Short mmCIF file of C-alpha atoms and ligand atoms in Angstrom, two decimals:
data_model
loop_
_atom_site.label_atom_id
_atom_site.label_comp_id
_atom_site.label_asym_id
_atom_site.label_seq_id
_atom_site.Cartn_x
_atom_site.Cartn_y
_atom_site.Cartn_z
CA MET A 1 142.86 269.54 134.06
CA ARG A 2 143.38 270.96 137.63
CA GLU A 3 144.87 269.32 140.24
CA VAL A 4 143.25 269.28 144.10
CA VAL A 5 146.01 268.29 146.75
CA ALA A 6 144.62 266.58 149.97
CA GLY A 7 146.82 265.58 152.81
CA ALA A 8 147.09 262.38 154.91
CA VAL A 9 148.65 264.24 157.50
CA ILE A 10 149.99 261.89 160.59
CA GLY A 11 150.66 262.85 164.05
CA ASP A 12 151.51 260.55 167.09
CA GLY A 13 150.52 257.62 164.97
CA ARG A 14 146.70 259.04 163.96
CA LEU A 15 145.33 260.79 160.71
CA LEU A 16 143.82 264.02 160.54
CA LEU A 17 140.52 264.69 159.31
CA ALA A 18 138.87 267.70 158.92
CA GLN A 19 135.16 268.47 158.37
CA ARG A 20 133.78 270.40 155.52
CA THR A 21 131.40 273.10 155.49
CA TYR A 22 130.25 273.36 151.96
CA PRO A 23 129.33 272.68 149.32
CA THR A 24 125.69 271.10 150.43
CA ASP A 25 126.26 267.97 149.32
CA VAL A 26 129.54 267.34 151.13
CA ALA A 27 128.73 269.51 154.38
CA GLY A 28 129.30 267.95 157.46
CA LEU A 29 131.75 264.94 156.14
CA TRP A 30 135.35 264.60 156.79
CA GLU A 31 138.18 265.09 154.72
CA LEU A 32 141.59 264.89 153.97
CA PRO A 33 142.49 269.05 153.94
CA GLY A 34 143.67 270.40 151.40
CA GLY A 35 142.96 272.47 147.98
CA LYS A 36 143.64 273.73 144.52
CA VAL A 37 146.90 273.69 143.06
CA GLU A 38 147.91 276.90 141.95
CA ALA A 39 149.43 277.61 138.62
CA GLY A 40 153.23 277.38 139.09
CA GLU A 41 153.06 275.20 142.16
CA THR A 42 153.96 272.18 142.75
CA ARG A 43 151.59 269.42 144.70
CA GLU A 44 153.95 269.69 147.56
CA GLN A 45 153.88 273.57 147.83
CA ALA A 46 150.29 273.67 147.33
CA LEU A 47 149.55 271.28 150.28
CA ARG A 48 151.93 273.09 152.43
CA ARG A 49 150.32 276.17 151.61
CA GLU A 50 146.85 275.14 151.93
CA LEU A 51 147.45 272.95 155.25
CA GLY A 52 149.01 276.51 156.67
CA GLU A 53 145.92 278.91 155.40
CA GLU A 54 143.84 276.39 156.70
CA LEU A 55 144.80 274.50 159.84
CA GLY A 56 148.07 276.42 160.71
CA ILE A 57 150.32 273.80 160.66
CA GLU A 58 153.48 272.98 158.78
CA VAL A 59 154.10 269.33 157.44
CA ARG A 60 156.86 267.02 155.88
CA VAL A 61 155.09 265.69 152.59
CA GLY A 62 155.79 262.19 151.43
CA ARG A 63 154.99 259.89 148.94
CA GLN A 64 151.39 259.86 146.85
CA LEU A 65 148.39 257.89 148.47
CA GLY A 66 146.88 255.40 146.26
CA ASP A 67 145.01 256.75 142.92
CA PRO A 68 144.38 260.11 142.13
CA VAL A 69 140.38 260.51 142.03
CA PRO A 70 139.04 262.22 139.14
CA LEU A 71 136.18 265.02 140.55
CA ARG A 72 134.65 266.49 137.62
CA ALA A 73 135.93 266.16 133.86
CA ASP A 74 138.39 269.07 134.54
CA LEU A 75 139.54 268.16 138.26
CA VAL A 76 141.37 265.51 139.76
CA LEU A 77 142.35 264.47 143.41
CA VAL A 78 145.14 263.35 144.40
CA ALA A 79 146.68 262.30 147.86
CA LEU A 80 149.81 263.07 149.47
CA ALA A 81 151.08 261.18 152.75
CA ALA A 82 151.83 264.00 155.29
CA ASP A 83 154.12 263.85 158.57
CA LEU A 84 152.83 266.81 161.10
CA ILE A 85 155.99 268.58 162.01
CA LYS A 86 154.98 271.86 163.77
CA GLY A 87 151.54 273.33 165.18
CA SER A 88 148.20 271.89 166.56
CA PRO A 89 145.50 272.29 163.36
CA ARG A 90 143.05 275.12 164.23
CA PRO A 91 140.15 274.96 162.06
CA GLU A 92 140.10 278.37 160.08
CA GLU A 93 137.51 276.86 157.45
CA HIS A 94 136.74 273.81 158.59
CA SER A 95 133.89 273.05 161.35
CA ALA A 96 136.02 271.04 163.13
CA VAL A 97 139.08 268.60 163.37
CA ARG A 98 139.66 265.35 164.67
CA TRP A 99 142.74 262.54 164.83
CA VAL A 100 141.68 259.13 164.45
CA GLU A 101 143.14 255.40 164.57
CA THR A 102 141.88 252.97 162.29
CA PRO A 103 138.89 251.60 163.82
CA GLU A 104 137.51 255.19 164.40
CA LEU A 105 138.54 255.63 160.51
CA GLU A 106 136.75 252.32 159.71
CA SER A 107 133.73 253.35 161.40
CA MET A 108 133.23 256.63 159.99
CA ALA A 109 133.90 255.01 156.08
CA ALA A 110 131.32 252.55 157.42
CA ARG A 111 128.74 255.32 158.35
CA GLY A 112 129.50 257.25 155.11
CA GLU A 113 130.71 260.23 157.15
CA LEU A 114 133.90 260.78 154.52
CA VAL A 115 133.48 262.85 151.60
CA PRO A 116 132.87 260.48 148.78
CA ALA A 117 136.53 260.79 146.76
CA ASP A 118 138.43 260.28 149.97
CA ALA A 119 136.49 257.02 150.82
CA ALA A 120 138.55 255.47 148.02
CA TRP A 121 141.73 255.58 150.02
CA LEU A 122 140.50 253.78 152.91
CA ASP A 123 142.62 250.73 152.42
CA ASP A 124 145.78 253.08 151.61
CA LEU A 125 144.93 254.97 154.50
CA ILE A 126 144.65 251.88 156.83
CA GLU A 127 148.04 250.88 155.43
CA LEU A 128 149.47 254.35 156.26
CA LEU A 129 148.39 254.20 159.87
CA ALA A 130 149.45 250.41 160.16
CA VAL A 131 153.12 251.63 159.38
CA ARG A 132 153.11 254.72 161.33
N1 DCP B 1 137.99 267.49 147.85
C1 DCP B 1 137.42 266.13 147.96
N2 DCP B 1 138.27 265.74 148.86
C2 DCP B 1 139.69 265.98 149.79
C3 DCP B 1 139.67 267.81 149.38
C4 DCP B 1 138.98 268.48 148.20
O1 DCP B 1 136.60 265.81 147.80
N3 DCP B 1 140.01 265.57 150.30
C5 DCP B 1 137.39 268.33 146.35
C6 DCP B 1 135.92 269.28 147.23
C7 DCP B 1 136.03 270.42 146.47
C8 DCP B 1 137.39 270.60 145.65
O2 DCP B 1 137.86 269.45 146.32
O3 DCP B 1 134.99 270.10 145.09
C9 DCP B 1 138.26 271.69 145.93
O4 DCP B 1 138.49 271.30 147.13
P1 DCP B 1 138.63 272.85 148.33
O5 DCP B 1 137.36 273.46 148.07
O6 DCP B 1 138.89 272.31 149.36
O7 DCP B 1 139.55 273.41 147.29
P2 DCP B 1 139.82 275.04 147.48
O8 DCP B 1 140.03 275.55 148.67
O9 DCP B 1 141.49 275.50 146.93
O10 DCP B 1 139.06 275.28 146.50
P3 DCP B 1 137.89 276.71 146.49
O11 DCP B 1 138.95 277.84 146.24
O12 DCP B 1 137.09 276.50 145.09
O13 DCP B 1 136.78 276.34 147.63
#
């Protein structure tokens, strides 16, 4: 079983979303950025590496957010809360990034603009934004 870690990155009280470019079924939809955990890495190390590579940011990784979401028989997606500590996200592998507050997040979810797996965490994300 492989894991994908996704970061619920908070900066200035807002949540970072990144727009996927592939595969075609989710291209154009918005996600919590992250990627696959490599052999020998912790989830935290993997998330810090992926956010550095994909967006050029440094984060402090916190608790697990919500429940893991199965992606395929051999792949599970785990969300971790994180705080931006350095940098401003530059999309290297995404088509765009945006910072959202709760009302915008809710509208995007209602319009089906979040990747389906991440939409499962909507309530957890709203709760996370409420305490920041
Ligand atoms: N995924 C998701 N929601 C996220 C992050 C990822 O549903 N917030 C899914 C999309 C992909 C899988 O997880 O099916 C792997 O994500 P990435 O492509 O971002 O991960 P990598 O860059 O590590 O993988 P690859 O090298 O295969 O592109």
